[in-house]
């Protein structure tokens, strides 16, 4: 994916300091910069950004004078941000986390792709994985 070479990667967490307004505002500033410059952004477990990025994630934008714009809203502040046609958002999160912690409305905003560890294995790795999987299944079925 050569278009992701210069992507900005933001990581979220459950640490209290990462959820404070200053930390969220810093991440939103990075998103705004990426929007304007057309740099892809990858959000890893950044649940705290979904509400402020409501307009962006819903692909809600408008064009003025040939320039596309969208909005980032945080607390009582709304900022209109220029939106480059090259801007992309990729959200990475654990499937179980997504289903347990995100509302269906948020989940429906995204095209979903399932990536499992075994998807990244070469042919030999796949064979080893299948063999190990059958050994574990056999052991579990014979120990009950």
mmCIF file with all atom_site columns, C-alpha atoms in Angstrom:
data_model
loop_
_atom_site.group_PDB
_atom_site.id
_atom_site.type_symbol
_atom_site.label_atom_id
_atom_site.label_alt_id
_atom_site.label_comp_id
_atom_site.label_asym_id
_atom_site.label_entity_id
_atom_site.label_seq_id
_atom_site.pdbx_PDB_ins_code
_atom_site.Cartn_x
_atom_site.Cartn_y
_atom_site.Cartn_z
_atom_site.occupancy
_atom_site.B_iso_or_equiv
_atom_site.pdbx_formal_charge
_atom_site.auth_seq_id
_atom_site.auth_comp_id
_atom_site.auth_asym_id
_atom_site.auth_atom_id
_atom_site.pdbx_PDB_model_num
ATOM 1   C CA . UNK A 1 1   ? 0.000   0.000   0.000  1.00 0.00 ? 1   UNK A CA 1
ATOM 2   C CA . UNK A 1 2   ? 2.263   2.813   -1.194 1.00 0.00 ? 2   UNK A CA 1
ATOM 3   C CA . UNK A 1 3   ? -0.449  5.413   -0.505 1.00 0.00 ? 3   UNK A CA 1
ATOM 4   C CA . UNK A 1 4   ? -0.107  4.603   3.226  1.00 0.00 ? 4   UNK A CA 1
ATOM 5   C CA . UNK A 1 5   ? 3.643   5.261   3.273  1.00 0.00 ? 5   UNK A CA 1
ATOM 6   C CA . UNK A 1 6   ? 3.211   8.701   4.861  1.00 0.00 ? 6   UNK A CA 1
ATOM 7   C CA . UNK A 1 7   ? 0.133   7.826   6.913  1.00 0.00 ? 7   UNK A CA 1
ATOM 8   C CA . UNK A 1 8   ? -0.256  9.255   10.384 1.00 0.00 ? 8   UNK A CA 1
ATOM 9   C CA . UNK A 1 9   ? -1.009  6.614   12.994 1.00 0.00 ? 9   UNK A CA 1
ATOM 10  C CA . UNK A 1 10  ? -2.844  7.619   16.168 1.00 0.00 ? 10  UNK A CA 1
ATOM 11  C CA . UNK A 1 11  ? -3.197  5.257   19.098 1.00 0.00 ? 11  UNK A CA 1
ATOM 12  C CA . UNK A 1 12  ? -5.927  5.544   21.695 1.00 0.00 ? 12  UNK A CA 1
ATOM 13  C CA . UNK A 1 13  ? -6.099  3.918   25.086 1.00 0.00 ? 13  UNK A CA 1
ATOM 14  C CA . UNK A 1 14  ? -8.158  3.711   28.233 1.00 0.00 ? 14  UNK A CA 1
ATOM 15  C CA . UNK A 1 15  ? -5.590  5.534   30.329 1.00 0.00 ? 15  UNK A CA 1
ATOM 16  C CA . UNK A 1 16  ? -7.180  8.496   32.060 1.00 0.00 ? 16  UNK A CA 1
ATOM 17  C CA . UNK A 1 17  ? -4.554  10.933  30.760 1.00 0.00 ? 17  UNK A CA 1
ATOM 18  C CA . UNK A 1 18  ? -5.241  9.822   27.153 1.00 0.00 ? 18  UNK A CA 1
ATOM 19  C CA . UNK A 1 19  ? -8.927  10.643  27.555 1.00 0.00 ? 19  UNK A CA 1
ATOM 20  C CA . UNK A 1 20  ? -8.386  14.151  28.913 1.00 0.00 ? 20  UNK A CA 1
ATOM 21  C CA . UNK A 1 21  ? -9.434  17.098  26.758 1.00 0.00 ? 21  UNK A CA 1
ATOM 22  C CA . UNK A 1 22  ? -5.860  18.193  26.022 1.00 0.00 ? 22  UNK A CA 1
ATOM 23  C CA . UNK A 1 23  ? -4.854  14.763  24.699 1.00 0.00 ? 23  UNK A CA 1
ATOM 24  C CA . UNK A 1 24  ? -8.016  14.414  22.583 1.00 0.00 ? 24  UNK A CA 1
ATOM 25  C CA . UNK A 1 25  ? -7.572  17.961  21.214 1.00 0.00 ? 25  UNK A CA 1
ATOM 26  C CA . UNK A 1 26  ? -3.980  17.107  20.245 1.00 0.00 ? 26  UNK A CA 1
ATOM 27  C CA . UNK A 1 27  ? -5.151  14.047  18.325 1.00 0.00 ? 27  UNK A CA 1
ATOM 28  C CA . UNK A 1 28  ? -7.924  16.028  16.632 1.00 0.00 ? 28  UNK A CA 1
ATOM 29  C CA . UNK A 1 29  ? -5.337  18.586  15.567 1.00 0.00 ? 29  UNK A CA 1
ATOM 30  C CA . UNK A 1 30  ? -3.387  15.773  13.884 1.00 0.00 ? 30  UNK A CA 1
ATOM 31  C CA . UNK A 1 31  ? -6.545  14.613  12.127 1.00 0.00 ? 31  UNK A CA 1
ATOM 32  C CA . UNK A 1 32  ? -7.297  18.172  10.930 1.00 0.00 ? 32  UNK A CA 1
ATOM 33  C CA . UNK A 1 33  ? -3.781  18.512  9.533  1.00 0.00 ? 33  UNK A CA 1
ATOM 34  C CA . UNK A 1 34  ? -4.101  15.175  7.728  1.00 0.00 ? 34  UNK A CA 1
ATOM 35  C CA . UNK A 1 35  ? -7.492  16.201  6.307  1.00 0.00 ? 35  UNK A CA 1
ATOM 36  C CA . UNK A 1 36  ? -6.085  19.425  4.880  1.00 0.00 ? 36  UNK A CA 1
ATOM 37  C CA . UNK A 1 37  ? -2.879  17.873  3.531  1.00 0.00 ? 37  UNK A CA 1
ATOM 38  C CA . UNK A 1 38  ? -4.474  14.718  2.145  1.00 0.00 ? 38  UNK A CA 1
ATOM 39  C CA . UNK A 1 39  ? -2.441  12.408  4.345  1.00 0.00 ? 39  UNK A CA 1
ATOM 40  C CA . UNK A 1 40  ? -4.094  9.080   5.230  1.00 0.00 ? 40  UNK A CA 1
ATOM 41  C CA . UNK A 1 41  ? -4.707  8.621   8.937  1.00 0.00 ? 41  UNK A CA 1
ATOM 42  C CA . UNK A 1 42  ? -4.939  5.329   10.809 1.00 0.00 ? 42  UNK A CA 1
ATOM 43  C CA . UNK A 1 43  ? -6.894  5.370   14.073 1.00 0.00 ? 43  UNK A CA 1
ATOM 44  C CA . UNK A 1 44  ? -6.063  2.463   16.388 1.00 0.00 ? 44  UNK A CA 1
ATOM 45  C CA . UNK A 1 45  ? -8.510  2.112   19.271 1.00 0.00 ? 45  UNK A CA 1
ATOM 46  C CA . UNK A 1 46  ? -9.373  5.819   19.112 1.00 0.00 ? 46  UNK A CA 1
ATOM 47  C CA . UNK A 1 47  ? -12.958 5.578   20.357 1.00 0.00 ? 47  UNK A CA 1
ATOM 48  C CA . UNK A 1 48  ? -12.629 9.010   21.960 1.00 0.00 ? 48  UNK A CA 1
ATOM 49  C CA . UNK A 1 49  ? -12.351 10.578  18.485 1.00 0.00 ? 49  UNK A CA 1
ATOM 50  C CA . UNK A 1 50  ? -15.501 9.129   16.934 1.00 0.00 ? 50  UNK A CA 1
ATOM 51  C CA . UNK A 1 51  ? -17.909 11.716  18.349 1.00 0.00 ? 51  UNK A CA 1
ATOM 52  C CA . UNK A 1 52  ? -15.769 14.765  17.427 1.00 0.00 ? 52  UNK A CA 1
ATOM 53  C CA . UNK A 1 53  ? -15.256 13.277  13.950 1.00 0.00 ? 53  UNK A CA 1
ATOM 54  C CA . UNK A 1 54  ? -18.973 12.646  13.438 1.00 0.00 ? 54  UNK A CA 1
ATOM 55  C CA . UNK A 1 55  ? -19.181 14.776  10.256 1.00 0.00 ? 55  UNK A CA 1
ATOM 56  C CA . UNK A 1 56  ? -15.960 13.377  8.806  1.00 0.00 ? 56  UNK A CA 1
ATOM 57  C CA . UNK A 1 57  ? -16.832 9.735   9.474  1.00 0.00 ? 57  UNK A CA 1
ATOM 58  C CA . UNK A 1 58  ? -20.309 10.228  8.013  1.00 0.00 ? 58  UNK A CA 1
ATOM 59  C CA . UNK A 1 59  ? -18.708 11.700  4.881  1.00 0.00 ? 59  UNK A CA 1
ATOM 60  C CA . UNK A 1 60  ? -20.603 14.914  5.506  1.00 0.00 ? 60  UNK A CA 1
ATOM 61  C CA . UNK A 1 61  ? -18.843 17.649  3.561  1.00 0.00 ? 61  UNK A CA 1
ATOM 62  C CA . UNK A 1 62  ? -19.642 20.692  1.462  1.00 0.00 ? 62  UNK A CA 1
ATOM 63  C CA . UNK A 1 63  ? -17.845 22.507  -1.342 1.00 0.00 ? 63  UNK A CA 1
ATOM 64  C CA . UNK A 1 64  ? -17.152 26.241  -1.399 1.00 0.00 ? 64  UNK A CA 1
ATOM 65  C CA . UNK A 1 65  ? -15.183 27.733  -4.280 1.00 0.00 ? 65  UNK A CA 1
ATOM 66  C CA . UNK A 1 66  ? -14.024 24.305  -5.431 1.00 0.00 ? 66  UNK A CA 1
ATOM 67  C CA . UNK A 1 67  ? -12.695 23.383  -1.950 1.00 0.00 ? 67  UNK A CA 1
ATOM 68  C CA . UNK A 1 68  ? -14.332 20.565  0.030  1.00 0.00 ? 68  UNK A CA 1
ATOM 69  C CA . UNK A 1 69  ? -14.801 21.162  3.756  1.00 0.00 ? 69  UNK A CA 1
ATOM 70  C CA . UNK A 1 70  ? -15.904 19.094  6.729  1.00 0.00 ? 70  UNK A CA 1
ATOM 71  C CA . UNK A 1 71  ? -16.278 19.785  10.415 1.00 0.00 ? 71  UNK A CA 1
ATOM 72  C CA . UNK A 1 72  ? -14.599 18.629  13.607 1.00 0.00 ? 72  UNK A CA 1
ATOM 73  C CA . UNK A 1 73  ? -16.630 19.319  16.746 1.00 0.00 ? 73  UNK A CA 1
ATOM 74  C CA . UNK A 1 74  ? -15.121 19.046  20.206 1.00 0.00 ? 74  UNK A CA 1
ATOM 75  C CA . UNK A 1 75  ? -16.788 20.245  23.382 1.00 0.00 ? 75  UNK A CA 1
ATOM 76  C CA . UNK A 1 76  ? -18.412 23.562  22.406 1.00 0.00 ? 76  UNK A CA 1
ATOM 77  C CA . UNK A 1 77  ? -16.048 24.246  19.488 1.00 0.00 ? 77  UNK A CA 1
ATOM 78  C CA . UNK A 1 78  ? -16.806 23.541  15.828 1.00 0.00 ? 78  UNK A CA 1
ATOM 79  C CA . UNK A 1 79  ? -14.015 23.918  13.287 1.00 0.00 ? 79  UNK A CA 1
ATOM 80  C CA . UNK A 1 80  ? -14.470 23.743  9.551  1.00 0.00 ? 80  UNK A CA 1
ATOM 81  C CA . UNK A 1 81  ? -11.466 21.978  8.036  1.00 0.00 ? 81  UNK A CA 1
ATOM 82  C CA . UNK A 1 82  ? -10.445 21.898  4.369  1.00 0.00 ? 82  UNK A CA 1
ATOM 83  C CA . UNK A 1 83  ? -10.718 18.364  3.064  1.00 0.00 ? 83  UNK A CA 1
ATOM 84  C CA . UNK A 1 84  ? -8.210  17.087  0.512  1.00 0.00 ? 84  UNK A CA 1
ATOM 85  C CA . UNK A 1 85  ? -9.559  14.540  -1.992 1.00 0.00 ? 85  UNK A CA 1
ATOM 86  C CA . UNK A 1 86  ? -6.607  12.293  -1.029 1.00 0.00 ? 86  UNK A CA 1
ATOM 87  C CA . UNK A 1 87  ? -7.589  12.116  2.644  1.00 0.00 ? 87  UNK A CA 1
ATOM 88  C CA . UNK A 1 88  ? -8.496  8.647   3.922  1.00 0.00 ? 88  UNK A CA 1
ATOM 89  C CA . UNK A 1 89  ? -9.384  7.326   7.388  1.00 0.00 ? 89  UNK A CA 1
ATOM 90  C CA . UNK A 1 90  ? -8.637  3.755   8.403  1.00 0.00 ? 90  UNK A CA 1
ATOM 91  C CA . UNK A 1 91  ? -9.957  2.553   11.757 1.00 0.00 ? 91  UNK A CA 1
ATOM 92  C CA . UNK A 1 92  ? -8.261  -0.451  13.343 1.00 0.00 ? 92  UNK A CA 1
ATOM 93  C CA . UNK A 1 93  ? -9.775  -2.213  16.316 1.00 0.00 ? 93  UNK A CA 1
ATOM 94  C CA . UNK A 1 94  ? -10.386 -5.614  17.776 1.00 0.00 ? 94  UNK A CA 1
ATOM 95  C CA . UNK A 1 95  ? -13.649 -7.170  16.574 1.00 0.00 ? 95  UNK A CA 1
ATOM 96  C CA . UNK A 1 96  ? -14.842 -8.000  20.091 1.00 0.00 ? 96  UNK A CA 1
ATOM 97  C CA . UNK A 1 97  ? -14.082 -4.457  21.258 1.00 0.00 ? 97  UNK A CA 1
ATOM 98  C CA . UNK A 1 98  ? -16.043 -3.027  18.335 1.00 0.00 ? 98  UNK A CA 1
ATOM 99  C CA . UNK A 1 99  ? -19.095 -5.176  19.025 1.00 0.00 ? 99  UNK A CA 1
ATOM 100 C CA . UNK A 1 100 ? -19.087 -4.645  22.787 1.00 0.00 ? 100 UNK A CA 1
ATOM 101 C CA . UNK A 1 101 ? -18.210 -0.946  23.052 1.00 0.00 ? 101 UNK A CA 1
ATOM 102 C CA . UNK A 1 102 ? -19.414 0.762   19.894 1.00 0.00 ? 102 UNK A CA 1
ATOM 103 C CA . UNK A 1 103 ? -22.990 1.502   18.964 1.00 0.00 ? 103 UNK A CA 1
ATOM 104 C CA . UNK A 1 104 ? -24.402 0.047   15.749 1.00 0.00 ? 104 UNK A CA 1
ATOM 105 C CA . UNK A 1 105 ? -24.686 3.622   14.428 1.00 0.00 ? 105 UNK A CA 1
ATOM 106 C CA . UNK A 1 106 ? -20.919 4.081   14.757 1.00 0.00 ? 106 UNK A CA 1
ATOM 107 C CA . UNK A 1 107 ? -20.141 0.656   13.309 1.00 0.00 ? 107 UNK A CA 1
ATOM 108 C CA . UNK A 1 108 ? -22.367 1.308   10.289 1.00 0.00 ? 108 UNK A CA 1
ATOM 109 C CA . UNK A 1 109 ? -20.199 4.275   9.281  1.00 0.00 ? 109 UNK A CA 1
ATOM 110 C CA . UNK A 1 110 ? -17.356 1.991   8.260  1.00 0.00 ? 110 UNK A CA 1
ATOM 111 C CA . UNK A 1 111 ? -16.580 -0.543  5.614  1.00 0.00 ? 111 UNK A CA 1
ATOM 112 C CA . UNK A 1 112 ? -15.458 -3.513  7.665  1.00 0.00 ? 112 UNK A CA 1
ATOM 113 C CA . UNK A 1 113 ? -12.632 -5.905  6.842  1.00 0.00 ? 113 UNK A CA 1
ATOM 114 C CA . UNK A 1 114 ? -11.732 -8.850  9.053  1.00 0.00 ? 114 UNK A CA 1
ATOM 115 C CA . UNK A 1 115 ? -8.008  -9.480  9.382  1.00 0.00 ? 115 UNK A CA 1
ATOM 116 C CA . UNK A 1 116 ? -6.897  -12.521 11.324 1.00 0.00 ? 116 UNK A CA 1
ATOM 117 C CA . UNK A 1 117 ? -3.343  -13.531 12.134 1.00 0.00 ? 117 UNK A CA 1
ATOM 118 C CA . UNK A 1 118 ? -3.636  -16.597 9.914  1.00 0.00 ? 118 UNK A CA 1
ATOM 119 C CA . UNK A 1 119 ? -4.471  -14.338 6.942  1.00 0.00 ? 119 UNK A CA 1
ATOM 120 C CA . UNK A 1 120 ? -0.874  -13.118 7.023  1.00 0.00 ? 120 UNK A CA 1
ATOM 121 C CA . UNK A 1 121 ? 0.751   -16.560 6.909  1.00 0.00 ? 121 UNK A CA 1
ATOM 122 C CA . UNK A 1 122 ? 2.459   -17.967 3.842  1.00 0.00 ? 122 UNK A CA 1
ATOM 123 C CA . UNK A 1 123 ? 1.573   -21.446 2.581  1.00 0.00 ? 123 UNK A CA 1
ATOM 124 C CA . UNK A 1 124 ? 3.844   -23.256 5.066  1.00 0.00 ? 124 UNK A CA 1
ATOM 125 C CA . UNK A 1 125 ? 2.522   -21.109 7.909  1.00 0.00 ? 125 UNK A CA 1
ATOM 126 C CA . UNK A 1 126 ? -1.056  -21.958 6.869  1.00 0.00 ? 126 UNK A CA 1
ATOM 127 C CA . UNK A 1 127 ? -0.226  -25.686 6.915  1.00 0.00 ? 127 UNK A CA 1
ATOM 128 C CA . UNK A 1 128 ? 1.329   -25.419 10.379 1.00 0.00 ? 128 UNK A CA 1
ATOM 129 C CA . UNK A 1 129 ? -1.631  -23.374 11.606 1.00 0.00 ? 129 UNK A CA 1
ATOM 130 C CA . UNK A 1 130 ? -4.136  -25.967 10.318 1.00 0.00 ? 130 UNK A CA 1
ATOM 131 C CA . UNK A 1 131 ? -2.153  -28.810 11.914 1.00 0.00 ? 131 UNK A CA 1
ATOM 132 C CA . UNK A 1 132 ? -1.974  -27.019 15.279 1.00 0.00 ? 132 UNK A CA 1
ATOM 133 C CA . UNK A 1 133 ? -5.667  -26.173 15.070 1.00 0.00 ? 133 UNK A CA 1
ATOM 134 C CA . UNK A 1 134 ? -6.588  -29.835 14.474 1.00 0.00 ? 134 UNK A CA 1
ATOM 135 C CA . UNK A 1 135 ? -4.349  -30.951 17.389 1.00 0.00 ? 135 UNK A CA 1
ATOM 136 C CA . UNK A 1 136 ? -6.036  -28.479 19.742 1.00 0.00 ? 136 UNK A CA 1
ATOM 137 C CA . UNK A 1 137 ? -9.521  -29.503 18.556 1.00 0.00 ? 137 UNK A CA 1
ATOM 138 C CA . UNK A 1 138 ? -8.636  -33.180 18.991 1.00 0.00 ? 138 UNK A CA 1
ATOM 139 C CA . UNK A 1 139 ? -7.253  -32.551 22.503 1.00 0.00 ? 139 UNK A CA 1
ATOM 140 C CA . UNK A 1 140 ? -10.329 -30.547 23.520 1.00 0.00 ? 140 UNK A CA 1
ATOM 141 C CA . UNK A 1 141 ? -12.768 -33.156 22.184 1.00 0.00 ? 141 UNK A CA 1
ATOM 142 C CA . UNK A 1 142 ? -10.976 -36.035 23.919 1.00 0.00 ? 142 UNK A CA 1
ATOM 143 C CA . UNK A 1 143 ? -10.673 -34.335 27.315 1.00 0.00 ? 143 UNK A CA 1
ATOM 144 C CA . UNK A 1 144 ? -14.394 -33.759 27.884 1.00 0.00 ? 144 UNK A CA 1
#
